[in-house]
mmCIF file of C-alpha atoms and ligand atoms in Angstrom:
data_model
loop_
_atom_site.group_PDB
_atom_site.id
_atom_site.type_symbol
_atom_site.label_atom_id
_atom_site.label_comp_id
_atom_site.label_asym_id
_atom_site.label_seq_id
_atom_site.Cartn_x
_atom_site.Cartn_y
_atom_site.Cartn_z
ATOM 1 C CA UNK F 29 -201.110 -55.251 -96.501
ATOM 2 C CA UNK F 30 -204.080 -53.434 -95.248
ATOM 3 C CA UNK F 31 -205.443 -50.469 -95.429
ATOM 4 C CA UNK F 32 -207.500 -48.842 -93.204
ATOM 5 C CA UNK F 33 -210.402 -46.548 -94.544
ATOM 6 C CA UNK F 34 -211.007 -43.639 -91.381
ATOM 7 C CA UNK F 35 -208.978 -40.666 -91.845
ATOM 8 C CA UNK F 36 -205.575 -40.618 -90.164
ATOM 9 C CA UNK F 37 -207.293 -38.274 -87.068
ATOM 10 C CA UNK F 38 -209.945 -40.549 -86.706
ATOM 11 C CA UNK F 39 -207.166 -43.549 -86.090
ATOM 12 C CA UNK F 40 -205.125 -41.123 -84.129
ATOM 13 C CA UNK F 41 -207.579 -40.602 -81.625
ATOM 14 C CA UNK F 42 -209.902 -44.093 -81.380
ATOM 15 C CA UNK F 43 -208.232 -47.289 -83.140
ATOM 16 C CA UNK F 44 -207.142 -49.559 -80.475
ATOM 17 C CA UNK F 45 -208.939 -47.891 -77.719
ATOM 18 C CA UNK F 46 -209.802 -50.051 -74.951
ATOM 19 C CA UNK F 47 -213.291 -49.868 -73.616
ATOM 20 C CA UNK F 48 -213.750 -49.085 -69.791
ATOM 21 C CA UNK F 49 -216.794 -51.390 -69.544
ATOM 22 C CA UNK F 50 -217.085 -51.228 -64.935
ATOM 23 C CA UNK F 51 -217.612 -46.754 -65.471
ATOM 24 C CA UNK F 52 -217.402 -46.300 -69.274
ATOM 25 C CA UNK F 53 -214.221 -43.859 -68.639
ATOM 26 C CA UNK F 54 -213.450 -42.090 -72.335
ATOM 27 C CA UNK F 55 -209.963 -43.052 -72.640
ATOM 28 C CA UNK F 56 -208.071 -46.685 -72.331
ATOM 29 C CA UNK F 57 -208.402 -48.004 -68.693
ATOM 30 C CA UNK F 58 -204.272 -48.633 -67.508
ATOM 31 C CA UNK F 59 -203.631 -52.278 -66.386
ATOM 32 C CA UNK F 60 -200.218 -52.075 -64.275
ATOM 33 C CA UNK F 61 -200.699 -55.674 -63.868
ATOM 34 C CA UNK F 62 -197.316 -57.905 -64.740
ATOM 35 C CA UNK F 63 -199.166 -60.802 -63.615
ATOM 36 C CA UNK F 64 -202.149 -62.518 -65.274
ATOM 37 C CA UNK F 65 -204.117 -65.899 -64.417
ATOM 38 C CA UNK F 66 -203.310 -68.684 -66.964
ATOM 39 C CA UNK F 67 -205.827 -70.801 -66.378
ATOM 40 C CA UNK F 68 -209.510 -70.240 -68.026
ATOM 41 C CA UNK F 69 -207.758 -67.861 -70.239
ATOM 42 C CA UNK F 70 -207.323 -68.301 -74.287
ATOM 43 C CA UNK F 71 -203.823 -66.003 -74.307
ATOM 44 C CA UNK F 72 -201.126 -66.385 -71.562
ATOM 45 C CA UNK F 73 -200.272 -62.324 -70.647
ATOM 46 C CA UNK F 74 -196.693 -61.198 -69.841
ATOM 47 C CA UNK F 75 -195.546 -57.526 -70.133
ATOM 48 C CA UNK F 76 -191.782 -58.861 -72.036
ATOM 49 C CA UNK F 77 -194.426 -61.334 -74.082
ATOM 50 C CA UNK F 78 -195.968 -57.629 -75.526
ATOM 51 C CA UNK F 79 -199.217 -59.125 -74.986
ATOM 52 C CA UNK F 80 -201.190 -56.604 -71.906
ATOM 53 C CA UNK F 81 -204.063 -55.316 -72.879
ATOM 54 C CA UNK F 82 -202.587 -51.861 -73.134
ATOM 55 C CA UNK F 83 -199.487 -52.920 -75.579
ATOM 56 C CA UNK F 84 -202.064 -54.921 -77.555
ATOM 57 C CA UNK F 85 -204.741 -51.952 -77.635
ATOM 58 C CA UNK F 86 -201.634 -49.330 -78.810
ATOM 59 C CA UNK F 87 -200.291 -51.819 -81.238
ATOM 60 C CA UNK F 88 -203.530 -51.992 -83.290
ATOM 61 C CA UNK F 89 -203.824 -47.909 -83.086
ATOM 62 C CA UNK F 90 -199.741 -48.086 -84.881
ATOM 63 C CA UNK F 91 -200.191 -50.872 -87.372
ATOM 64 C CA UNK F 92 -203.181 -49.439 -89.109
ATOM 65 C CA UNK F 93 -201.582 -45.919 -88.454
ATOM 66 C CA UNK F 94 -198.501 -47.933 -90.529
ATOM 67 C CA UNK F 95 -201.072 -49.749 -92.593
ATOM 68 C CA UNK F 96 -199.290 -52.740 -91.397
ATOM 69 C CA UNK F 97 -200.889 -55.901 -90.257
ATOM 70 C CA UNK F 98 -199.103 -55.529 -87.213
ATOM 71 C CA UNK F 99 -197.381 -54.326 -84.879
ATOM 72 C CA UNK F 100 -194.980 -54.043 -81.248
ATOM 73 C CA UNK F 101 -193.747 -51.670 -78.964
ATOM 74 C CA UNK F 102 -190.373 -51.275 -77.610
ATOM 75 C CA UNK F 103 -188.536 -49.616 -74.884
ATOM 76 C CA UNK F 104 -186.995 -46.861 -77.139
ATOM 77 C CA UNK F 105 -185.890 -46.497 -80.974
ATOM 78 C CA UNK F 106 -183.124 -48.564 -80.933
ATOM 79 C CA UNK F 107 -184.325 -51.846 -78.960
ATOM 80 C CA UNK F 108 -186.886 -51.989 -81.899
ATOM 81 C CA UNK F 109 -184.420 -51.675 -84.390
ATOM 82 C CA UNK F 110 -181.637 -53.683 -82.756
ATOM 83 C CA UNK F 111 -184.465 -56.600 -82.119
ATOM 84 C CA UNK F 112 -185.271 -56.382 -85.958
ATOM 85 C CA UNK F 113 -181.958 -56.713 -87.198
ATOM 86 C CA UNK F 114 -181.096 -59.402 -84.766
ATOM 87 C CA UNK F 115 -184.664 -61.745 -85.622
ATOM 88 C CA UNK F 116 -183.718 -61.686 -89.417
ATOM 89 C CA UNK F 117 -179.779 -61.527 -89.570
ATOM 90 C CA UNK F 118 -177.426 -64.931 -88.242
ATOM 91 C CA UNK F 119 -174.144 -65.360 -88.564
ATOM 92 C CA UNK F 120 -172.807 -66.208 -91.896
ATOM 93 C CA UNK F 121 -175.509 -63.416 -93.438
ATOM 94 C CA UNK F 122 -174.983 -59.695 -94.907
ATOM 95 C CA UNK F 123 -177.225 -56.355 -94.279
ATOM 96 C CA UNK F 124 -176.495 -53.274 -96.817
ATOM 97 C CA UNK F 125 -176.919 -50.224 -94.976
ATOM 98 C CA UNK F 126 -177.487 -46.966 -96.294
ATOM 99 C CA UNK F 127 -174.141 -44.604 -95.462
ATOM 100 C CA UNK F 128 -176.377 -41.429 -94.605
ATOM 101 C CA UNK F 129 -178.214 -42.732 -90.917
ATOM 102 C CA UNK F 130 -179.525 -41.865 -87.452
ATOM 103 C CA UNK F 131 -175.965 -42.405 -85.261
ATOM 104 C CA UNK F 132 -177.332 -44.764 -83.187
ATOM 105 C CA UNK F 133 -178.486 -47.766 -85.843
ATOM 106 C CA UNK F 134 -174.553 -46.627 -87.552
ATOM 107 C CA UNK F 135 -172.799 -47.502 -83.927
ATOM 108 C CA UNK F 136 -175.215 -50.881 -83.646
ATOM 109 C CA UNK F 137 -173.363 -52.371 -86.987
ATOM 110 C CA UNK F 138 -170.063 -51.351 -86.463
ATOM 111 C CA UNK F 139 -169.750 -52.237 -82.541
ATOM 112 C CA UNK F 140 -172.139 -55.459 -82.545
ATOM 113 C CA UNK F 141 -172.816 -56.928 -86.389
ATOM 114 C CA UNK F 142 -169.022 -58.335 -86.778
ATOM 115 C CA UNK F 143 -169.510 -60.133 -82.928
ATOM 116 C CA UNK F 144 -172.255 -61.910 -84.154
ATOM 117 C CA UNK F 145 -170.320 -63.340 -87.351
ATOM 118 C CA UNK F 146 -172.680 -60.730 -89.282
ATOM 119 C CA UNK F 147 -171.563 -58.440 -92.065
ATOM 120 C CA UNK F 148 -172.508 -55.685 -93.489
ATOM 121 C CA UNK F 149 -171.706 -52.500 -95.906
ATOM 122 C CA UNK F 150 -172.616 -48.913 -96.384
ATOM 123 C CA UNK F 151 -173.662 -47.902 -99.557
ATOM 124 C CA UNK F 152 -171.780 -45.054 -101.297
ATOM 125 C CA UNK F 153 -175.391 -43.425 -101.742
ATOM 126 C CA UNK F 154 -178.639 -43.183 -101.375
ATOM 127 C CA UNK F 155 -179.984 -44.164 -104.639
ATOM 128 C CA UNK F 156 -180.879 -47.725 -105.796
ATOM 129 C CA UNK F 157 -177.956 -48.484 -107.693
ATOM 130 C CA UNK F 158 -176.137 -47.901 -104.784
ATOM 131 C CA UNK F 159 -177.931 -49.930 -102.971
ATOM 132 C CA UNK F 160 -177.694 -53.065 -105.829
ATOM 133 C CA UNK F 161 -173.569 -52.160 -105.849
ATOM 134 C CA UNK F 162 -173.614 -53.545 -102.218
ATOM 135 C CA UNK F 163 -175.673 -56.702 -102.322
ATOM 136 C CA UNK F 164 -173.691 -60.034 -102.056
ATOM 137 C CA UNK F 165 -174.813 -64.040 -102.092
ATOM 138 C CA UNK F 166 -175.450 -63.501 -98.538
ATOM 139 C CA UNK F 167 -177.171 -60.578 -97.691
ATOM 140 C CA UNK F 168 -180.290 -60.807 -95.936
ATOM 141 C CA UNK F 169 -181.517 -57.286 -95.300
ATOM 142 C CA UNK F 170 -181.400 -53.932 -97.026
ATOM 143 C CA UNK F 171 -181.713 -51.144 -94.959
ATOM 144 C CA UNK F 172 -182.839 -47.472 -95.532
ATOM 145 C CA UNK F 173 -183.499 -44.269 -93.339
ATOM 146 C CA UNK F 174 -185.337 -41.374 -95.958
ATOM 147 C CA UNK F 175 -185.563 -38.304 -94.869
ATOM 148 C CA UNK F 176 -182.042 -38.886 -93.254
ATOM 149 C CA UNK F 177 -180.045 -37.289 -90.691
ATOM 150 C CA UNK F 178 -178.638 -34.752 -90.950
ATOM 151 C CA UNK F 179 -179.099 -33.572 -94.436
ATOM 152 C CA UNK F 180 -182.873 -34.981 -95.303
ATOM 153 C CA UNK F 181 -181.961 -36.578 -98.289
ATOM 154 C CA UNK F 182 -184.789 -38.742 -100.041
ATOM 155 C CA UNK F 183 -183.909 -42.644 -100.668
ATOM 156 C CA UNK F 184 -186.559 -44.165 -103.231
ATOM 157 C CA UNK F 185 -188.825 -46.498 -101.092
ATOM 158 C CA UNK F 186 -190.516 -48.288 -103.529
ATOM 159 C CA UNK F 187 -187.072 -49.151 -105.797
ATOM 160 C CA UNK F 188 -185.402 -50.180 -103.133
ATOM 161 C CA UNK F 189 -187.783 -52.488 -102.231
ATOM 162 C CA UNK F 190 -188.528 -53.681 -105.319
ATOM 163 C CA UNK F 191 -184.664 -54.674 -105.534
ATOM 164 C CA UNK F 192 -184.612 -55.837 -102.334
ATOM 165 C CA UNK F 193 -187.813 -58.390 -103.305
ATOM 166 C CA UNK F 194 -186.790 -59.394 -106.388
ATOM 167 C CA UNK F 195 -183.622 -60.805 -104.743
ATOM 168 C CA UNK F 196 -185.362 -62.151 -101.896
ATOM 169 C CA UNK F 197 -184.022 -59.873 -99.400
ATOM 170 C CA UNK F 198 -185.967 -58.343 -96.465
ATOM 171 C CA UNK F 199 -186.663 -54.266 -96.689
ATOM 172 C CA UNK F 200 -186.354 -52.275 -93.741
ATOM 173 C CA UNK F 201 -186.979 -48.773 -93.101
ATOM 174 C CA UNK F 202 -186.249 -46.271 -90.136
ATOM 175 C CA UNK F 203 -189.484 -44.137 -90.763
ATOM 176 C CA UNK F 204 -188.753 -41.527 -87.930
ATOM 177 C CA UNK F 205 -187.983 -38.511 -89.618
ATOM 178 C CA UNK F 206 -191.481 -38.308 -91.463
ATOM 179 C CA UNK F 207 -193.981 -40.382 -89.238
ATOM 180 C CA UNK F 208 -196.713 -42.028 -89.980
ATOM 181 C CA UNK F 209 -198.472 -39.216 -90.788
ATOM 182 C CA UNK F 210 -196.480 -38.141 -93.823
ATOM 183 C CA UNK F 211 -194.859 -41.542 -95.195
ATOM 184 C CA UNK F 212 -196.399 -45.020 -95.512
ATOM 185 C CA UNK F 213 -193.424 -47.381 -96.597
ATOM 186 C CA UNK F 214 -195.478 -50.718 -96.386
ATOM 187 C CA UNK F 215 -197.405 -48.837 -99.253
ATOM 188 C CA UNK F 216 -194.458 -48.263 -101.731
ATOM 189 C CA UNK F 217 -193.261 -52.743 -100.871
ATOM 190 C CA UNK F 218 -191.120 -51.953 -97.639
ATOM 191 C CA UNK F 219 -191.430 -55.288 -95.585
ATOM 192 C CA UNK F 220 -190.589 -53.658 -92.137
ATOM 193 C CA UNK F 221 -191.237 -50.226 -90.907
ATOM 194 C CA UNK F 222 -189.274 -49.066 -87.516
ATOM 195 C CA UNK F 223 -189.805 -46.153 -85.309
ATOM 196 C CA UNK F 224 -188.443 -44.187 -82.980
ATOM 197 C CA UNK F 225 -191.272 -43.534 -80.983
ATOM 198 C CA UNK F 226 -189.219 -41.189 -78.663
ATOM 199 C CA UNK F 227 -189.998 -38.483 -81.656
ATOM 200 C CA UNK F 228 -193.170 -37.485 -83.457
ATOM 201 C CA UNK F 229 -194.992 -40.153 -81.753
ATOM 202 C CA UNK F 230 -194.340 -39.201 -78.031
ATOM 203 C CA UNK F 231 -193.819 -35.435 -79.566
ATOM 204 C CA UNK F 232 -193.154 -33.670 -76.114
ATOM 205 C CA UNK F 233 -189.893 -34.660 -75.330
ATOM 206 C CA UNK F 234 -190.916 -36.937 -72.368
ATOM 207 C CA UNK F 235 -191.182 -40.889 -73.438
ATOM 208 C CA UNK F 236 -188.421 -43.458 -74.690
ATOM 209 C CA UNK F 237 -189.885 -45.867 -77.072
ATOM 210 C CA UNK F 238 -190.006 -47.385 -80.262
ATOM 211 C CA UNK F 239 -191.639 -49.998 -83.165
ATOM 212 C CA UNK F 240 -191.810 -52.284 -85.191
ATOM 213 C CA UNK F 241 -194.571 -52.687 -88.149
ATOM 214 C CA UNK F 242 -194.697 -55.302 -90.275
ATOM 215 C CA UNK F 243 -196.878 -58.209 -91.958
ATOM 216 C CA UNK F 244 -198.070 -60.544 -89.260
ATOM 217 C CA UNK F 245 -195.759 -63.668 -90.380
ATOM 218 C CA UNK F 246 -192.558 -60.542 -90.154
ATOM 219 C CA UNK F 247 -193.897 -59.296 -86.442
ATOM 220 C CA UNK F 248 -194.355 -63.188 -85.321
ATOM 221 C CA UNK F 249 -190.209 -63.757 -86.537
ATOM 222 C CA UNK F 250 -189.414 -60.481 -84.546
ATOM 223 C CA UNK F 251 -191.799 -61.349 -81.642
ATOM 224 C CA UNK F 252 -189.429 -64.670 -81.162
ATOM 225 C CA UNK F 253 -186.079 -62.469 -80.687
ATOM 226 C CA UNK F 254 -187.878 -59.803 -79.064
ATOM 227 C CA UNK F 255 -188.937 -62.486 -75.504
ATOM 228 C CA UNK F 256 -185.971 -63.212 -75.643
ATOM 229 C CA UNK F 257 -184.006 -59.715 -75.950
ATOM 230 C CA UNK F 258 -186.521 -57.878 -73.515
ATOM 231 C CA UNK F 259 -187.269 -54.249 -74.642
ATOM 232 C CA UNK F 260 -190.464 -54.084 -74.144
ATOM 233 C CA UNK F 261 -191.644 -50.625 -72.716
ATOM 234 C CA UNK F 262 -193.380 -50.462 -69.465
ATOM 235 C CA UNK F 263 -197.406 -50.548 -69.210
ATOM 236 C CA UNK F 264 -197.522 -46.681 -68.196
ATOM 237 C CA UNK F 265 -195.687 -45.565 -70.648
ATOM 238 C CA UNK F 266 -197.651 -47.651 -73.110
ATOM 239 C CA UNK F 267 -200.691 -45.419 -71.809
ATOM 240 C CA UNK F 268 -198.940 -42.385 -72.006
ATOM 241 C CA UNK F 269 -197.779 -43.453 -76.023
ATOM 242 C CA UNK F 270 -201.642 -43.728 -76.747
ATOM 243 C CA UNK F 271 -202.379 -40.565 -75.045
ATOM 244 C CA UNK F 272 -199.317 -38.951 -77.082
ATOM 245 C CA UNK F 273 -200.353 -40.196 -80.496
ATOM 246 C CA UNK F 274 -204.188 -38.826 -80.776
ATOM 247 C CA UNK F 275 -202.953 -36.202 -81.355
ATOM 248 C CA UNK F 276 -199.635 -36.643 -83.380
ATOM 249 C CA UNK F 277 -201.824 -36.099 -86.607
ATOM 250 C CA UNK F 278 -202.421 -32.153 -85.890
ATOM 251 C CA UNK F 279 -199.002 -32.218 -84.350
ATOM 252 C CA UNK F 280 -197.486 -33.170 -87.529
ATOM 253 C CA UNK F 281 -198.757 -31.152 -89.621
ATOM 254 C CA UNK F 282 -198.157 -27.948 -87.586
ATOM 255 C CA UNK F 283 -194.782 -28.992 -87.862
ATOM 256 C CA UNK F 284 -194.386 -29.831 -91.274
ATOM 257 C CA UNK F 285 -196.116 -26.884 -92.359
ATOM 258 C CA UNK F 286 -193.850 -24.627 -90.222
ATOM 259 C CA UNK F 287 -190.976 -26.307 -91.306
ATOM 260 C CA UNK F 288 -191.704 -25.158 -95.267
ATOM 261 C CA UNK F 289 -192.608 -22.080 -94.295
ATOM 262 C CA UNK F 290 -189.508 -21.332 -91.713
ATOM 263 C CA UNK F 291 -187.213 -23.211 -95.419
ATOM 264 C CA UNK F 292 -188.805 -20.598 -97.922
ATOM 265 C CA UNK F 293 -187.810 -17.943 -95.336
ATOM 266 C CA UNK F 294 -184.130 -19.160 -94.259
ATOM 267 C CA UNK F 295 -183.485 -19.790 -98.263
ATOM 268 C CA UNK F 296 -184.105 -15.466 -98.580
ATOM 269 C CA UNK F 297 -181.721 -14.718 -95.225
ATOM 270 C CA UNK F 298 -178.547 -13.665 -96.785
ATOM 271 C CA UNK F 299 -176.527 -15.172 -93.833
ATOM 272 C CA UNK F 300 -177.716 -18.543 -94.690
ATOM 273 C CA UNK F 301 -175.607 -20.225 -97.306
ATOM 274 C CA UNK F 302 -177.755 -23.486 -97.900
ATOM 275 C CA UNK F 303 -181.023 -25.127 -97.212
ATOM 276 C CA UNK F 304 -181.753 -28.832 -96.979
ATOM 277 C CA UNK F 305 -185.481 -29.522 -96.933
ATOM 278 C CA UNK F 306 -187.342 -31.865 -99.537
ATOM 279 C CA UNK F 307 -190.811 -29.520 -99.587
ATOM 280 C CA UNK F 308 -188.470 -26.954 -101.255
ATOM 281 C CA UNK F 309 -188.155 -27.171 -105.207
ATOM 282 C CA UNK F 310 -184.365 -26.410 -104.393
ATOM 283 C CA UNK F 311 -184.325 -29.966 -103.065
ATOM 284 C CA UNK F 312 -182.581 -32.302 -105.755
ATOM 285 C CA UNK F 313 -185.120 -34.725 -104.649
ATOM 286 C CA UNK F 314 -187.918 -32.735 -104.438
ATOM 287 C CA UNK F 315 -190.097 -34.704 -106.990
ATOM 288 C CA UNK F 316 -189.553 -38.330 -105.590
ATOM 289 C CA UNK F 317 -190.120 -36.512 -101.820
ATOM 290 C CA UNK F 318 -193.299 -35.579 -103.151
ATOM 291 C CA UNK F 319 -194.558 -38.619 -105.007
ATOM 292 C CA UNK F 320 -193.585 -40.918 -101.554
ATOM 293 C CA UNK F 321 -194.202 -38.295 -99.141
ATOM 294 C CA UNK F 322 -197.709 -36.456 -97.978
ATOM 295 C CA UNK F 323 -196.259 -33.646 -96.406
ATOM 296 C CA UNK F 324 -192.292 -32.768 -95.898
ATOM 297 C CA UNK F 325 -191.777 -33.223 -92.119
ATOM 298 C CA UNK F 326 -190.720 -31.078 -89.623
ATOM 299 C CA UNK F 327 -187.292 -31.376 -90.000
ATOM 300 C CA UNK F 328 -184.891 -29.051 -91.405
ATOM 301 C CA UNK F 329 -181.185 -28.407 -91.626
ATOM 302 C CA UNK F 330 -179.904 -25.080 -92.703
ATOM 303 C CA UNK F 331 -176.276 -23.852 -93.474
ATOM 304 C CA UNK F 332 -174.858 -20.905 -91.403
ATOM 305 C CA UNK F 333 -171.219 -19.800 -92.463
ATOM 306 C CA UNK F 334 -170.448 -16.291 -90.981
ATOM 307 C CA UNK F 335 -172.156 -16.552 -87.798
ATOM 308 C CA UNK F 336 -170.491 -17.417 -84.364
ATOM 309 C CA UNK F 337 -173.127 -20.687 -83.839
ATOM 310 C CA UNK F 338 -172.444 -21.093 -80.085
ATOM 311 C CA UNK F 339 -173.142 -17.342 -79.441
ATOM 312 C CA UNK F 340 -175.799 -17.553 -81.659
ATOM 313 C CA UNK F 341 -177.697 -20.096 -79.956
ATOM 314 C CA UNK F 342 -176.654 -18.608 -76.480
ATOM 315 C CA UNK F 343 -178.504 -16.235 -77.706
ATOM 316 C CA UNK F 344 -181.664 -17.753 -78.953
ATOM 317 C CA UNK F 345 -184.704 -17.051 -76.578
ATOM 318 C CA UNK F 346 -187.336 -19.558 -78.060
ATOM 319 C CA UNK F 347 -186.097 -22.242 -79.647
ATOM 320 C CA UNK F 348 -183.412 -24.803 -77.369
ATOM 321 C CA UNK F 349 -180.351 -25.791 -78.363
ATOM 322 C CA UNK F 350 -180.921 -29.455 -77.307
ATOM 323 C CA UNK F 351 -179.997 -32.880 -78.291
ATOM 324 C CA UNK F 352 -183.172 -35.131 -79.295
ATOM 325 C CA UNK F 353 -186.091 -33.423 -82.328
ATOM 326 C CA UNK F 354 -190.055 -33.623 -82.849
ATOM 327 C CA UNK F 355 -191.405 -32.658 -80.086
ATOM 328 C CA UNK F 356 -194.385 -29.819 -79.898
ATOM 329 C CA UNK F 357 -191.176 -27.136 -79.244
ATOM 330 C CA UNK F 358 -188.978 -25.760 -81.105
ATOM 331 C CA UNK F 359 -184.711 -27.313 -81.234
ATOM 332 C CA UNK F 360 -181.597 -26.833 -82.755
ATOM 333 C CA UNK F 361 -177.786 -28.607 -82.664
ATOM 334 C CA UNK F 362 -175.093 -28.700 -84.563
ATOM 335 C CA UNK F 363 -174.211 -31.860 -85.885
ATOM 336 C CA UNK F 364 -170.364 -31.122 -85.421
ATOM 337 C CA UNK F 365 -171.044 -31.406 -81.963
ATOM 338 C CA UNK F 366 -173.648 -33.789 -80.957
ATOM 339 C CA UNK F 367 -175.075 -36.203 -83.430
ATOM 340 C CA UNK F 368 -171.847 -37.024 -85.969
ATOM 341 C CA UNK F 369 -169.070 -35.949 -83.405
ATOM 342 C CA UNK F 370 -167.763 -39.379 -83.221
ATOM 343 C CA UNK F 371 -167.370 -39.375 -86.818
ATOM 344 C CA UNK F 372 -164.008 -38.557 -88.761
ATOM 345 C CA UNK F 373 -163.773 -34.979 -90.214
ATOM 346 C CA UNK F 374 -162.809 -37.015 -93.301
ATOM 347 C CA UNK F 375 -165.883 -38.975 -93.340
ATOM 348 C CA UNK F 376 -168.329 -36.088 -92.187
ATOM 349 C CA UNK F 377 -166.963 -33.825 -95.538
ATOM 350 C CA UNK F 378 -167.347 -37.153 -97.737
ATOM 351 C CA UNK F 379 -170.978 -36.741 -96.417
ATOM 352 C CA UNK F 380 -171.238 -32.427 -97.091
ATOM 353 C CA UNK F 381 -171.569 -32.399 -92.913
ATOM 354 C CA UNK F 382 -170.488 -28.911 -92.639
ATOM 355 C CA UNK F 383 -169.277 -27.662 -89.276
ATOM 356 C CA UNK F 384 -171.459 -24.746 -89.977
ATOM 357 C CA UNK F 385 -174.729 -27.040 -90.583
ATOM 358 C CA UNK F 386 -177.549 -26.344 -88.079
ATOM 359 C CA UNK F 387 -180.550 -29.187 -87.444
ATOM 360 C CA UNK F 388 -183.456 -27.296 -86.473
ATOM 361 C CA UNK F 389 -186.830 -29.595 -85.463
ATOM 362 C CA UNK F 390 -189.556 -27.250 -85.995
ATOM 363 C CA UNK F 391 -192.109 -27.332 -82.968
ATOM 364 C CA UNK F 392 -195.712 -26.120 -83.035
ATOM 365 C CA UNK F 393 -195.208 -22.452 -82.127
ATOM 366 C CA UNK F 394 -196.151 -19.591 -84.348
ATOM 367 C CA UNK F 395 -193.643 -19.616 -87.306
ATOM 368 C CA UNK F 396 -193.080 -15.650 -87.227
ATOM 369 C CA UNK F 397 -191.890 -16.356 -83.678
ATOM 370 C CA UNK F 398 -189.327 -18.612 -84.836
ATOM 371 C CA UNK F 399 -188.262 -16.114 -87.758
ATOM 372 C CA UNK F 400 -187.650 -13.133 -85.158
ATOM 373 C CA UNK F 401 -185.867 -15.180 -82.301
ATOM 374 C CA UNK F 402 -183.407 -16.277 -85.701
ATOM 375 C CA UNK F 403 -183.190 -12.485 -86.393
ATOM 376 C CA UNK F 404 -182.551 -11.453 -82.878
ATOM 377 C CA UNK F 405 -179.731 -13.867 -81.959
ATOM 378 C CA UNK F 406 -178.270 -13.029 -85.429
ATOM 379 C CA UNK F 407 -178.471 -9.199 -84.581
ATOM 380 C CA UNK F 408 -177.437 -9.412 -80.933
ATOM 381 C CA UNK F 409 -174.469 -11.786 -82.209
ATOM 382 C CA UNK F 410 -173.258 -9.540 -84.986
ATOM 383 C CA UNK F 411 -173.549 -6.410 -82.911
ATOM 384 C CA UNK F 412 -171.008 -8.137 -80.592
ATOM 385 C CA UNK F 413 -168.849 -9.202 -83.199
ATOM 386 C CA UNK F 414 -168.074 -5.152 -85.057
ATOM 387 C CA UNK F 415 -164.842 -4.144 -83.878
ATOM 388 C CA UNK F 416 -164.834 -1.309 -81.268
HETATM 389 C C1 PLP J 28 -183.508 -40.726 -82.325
HETATM 390 C C2 PLP J 28 -183.524 -41.901 -83.464
HETATM 391 C C3 PLP J 28 -183.031 -43.507 -83.211
HETATM 392 C C4 PLP J 28 -183.132 -43.885 -82.301
HETATM 393 O O1 PLP J 28 -184.239 -44.428 -81.068
HETATM 394 P P1 PLP J 28 -183.988 -44.294 -79.514
HETATM 395 O O2 PLP J 28 -185.640 -43.849 -78.684
HETATM 396 O O3 PLP J 28 -183.413 -42.499 -79.120
HETATM 397 O O4 PLP J 28 -183.661 -44.951 -79.192
HETATM 398 C C5 PLP J 28 -183.238 -44.028 -84.204
HETATM 399 N N1 PLP J 28 -183.389 -43.807 -85.782
HETATM 400 C C6 PLP J 28 -183.421 -42.009 -85.532
HETATM 401 C C7 PLP J 28 -183.820 -41.305 -87.511
HETATM 402 C C8 PLP J 28 -183.958 -41.473 -84.716
HETATM 403 O O5 PLP J 28 -183.886 -39.546 -84.725
#
């Protein structure tokens, strides 16, 4: 565990910077080489060995932001997640996975793990007891995600991490929704932190990347699988991601502020049935969220039962109905039609995902403009559905 005393925005802007010794340029030079000399050097550099100059520089920044000793950067969130899981699991092992989680990770578990002789169980909720119940003698990894997609449930990170530690199990967390700006699970005792950097780290809906951050000992284990699976990120994208992260602190702060204001507004909107946001006092785990998050993030969900949602989406002028999340532009999606469409209606019902649940990713626009957009779209849908 390493705690860097510098402020978050300072780390985002400067940590790990490569110095341009030749021209004294202010940003890190981009080294596109895939071939490096092997004699008279201490490190044999190669992109798939995750040790090119730009990869190393960015990983220093990522490790500092997650209070980790080390980090690795991958070509996508799923490359990071699947590589980390396969690094710690082998035939005969078992993993406990949180029930509410990102659809791609769920899909990886149910379609891939058994092929390698790895057993898995999903929890029946997100309380510490729910994880404990699923532990078996051969359990090697416990996997959590908080806040979760799409209902923003909150898992007790320290509680689950302690449970894992007590039993000698590796704990992992998908920290994508919170970002390192709002949550640092290593401080709560988690072993391995995972990110889809496609989301808040990239932040502009134009980069695909993933991150693993952990102790040096755990990163060494992940590295052994990583060089075999080869999910490294291309140098140019590494460089772009470094640039994006410089503004992550101020972006995520603006998005979190917007989400809280939007959640409060939606609570008072008579067409809205329920609002899911950990920053609201009405959220069942608000106190827990307060204890483990620095901000509550830019994601919320709400139920809009009596409005034709496809028509509502069509009439939005600013907010874009698109897949993915965390960009500087506000976006919405209907989990039932997208991220959770492969789940059976019964499973969705069991998890509390209604057909009229909308997931809302707040951007950095002025929140008043976003509220006005929602109001005009609802008004249009309603005026159209009035019988002639
Ligand atoms: C998007 C996402 C992922 C997967 O990341 P990719 O970059 O799409 O591979 C994993 N976890 C969460 C929470 C996500 O939102």
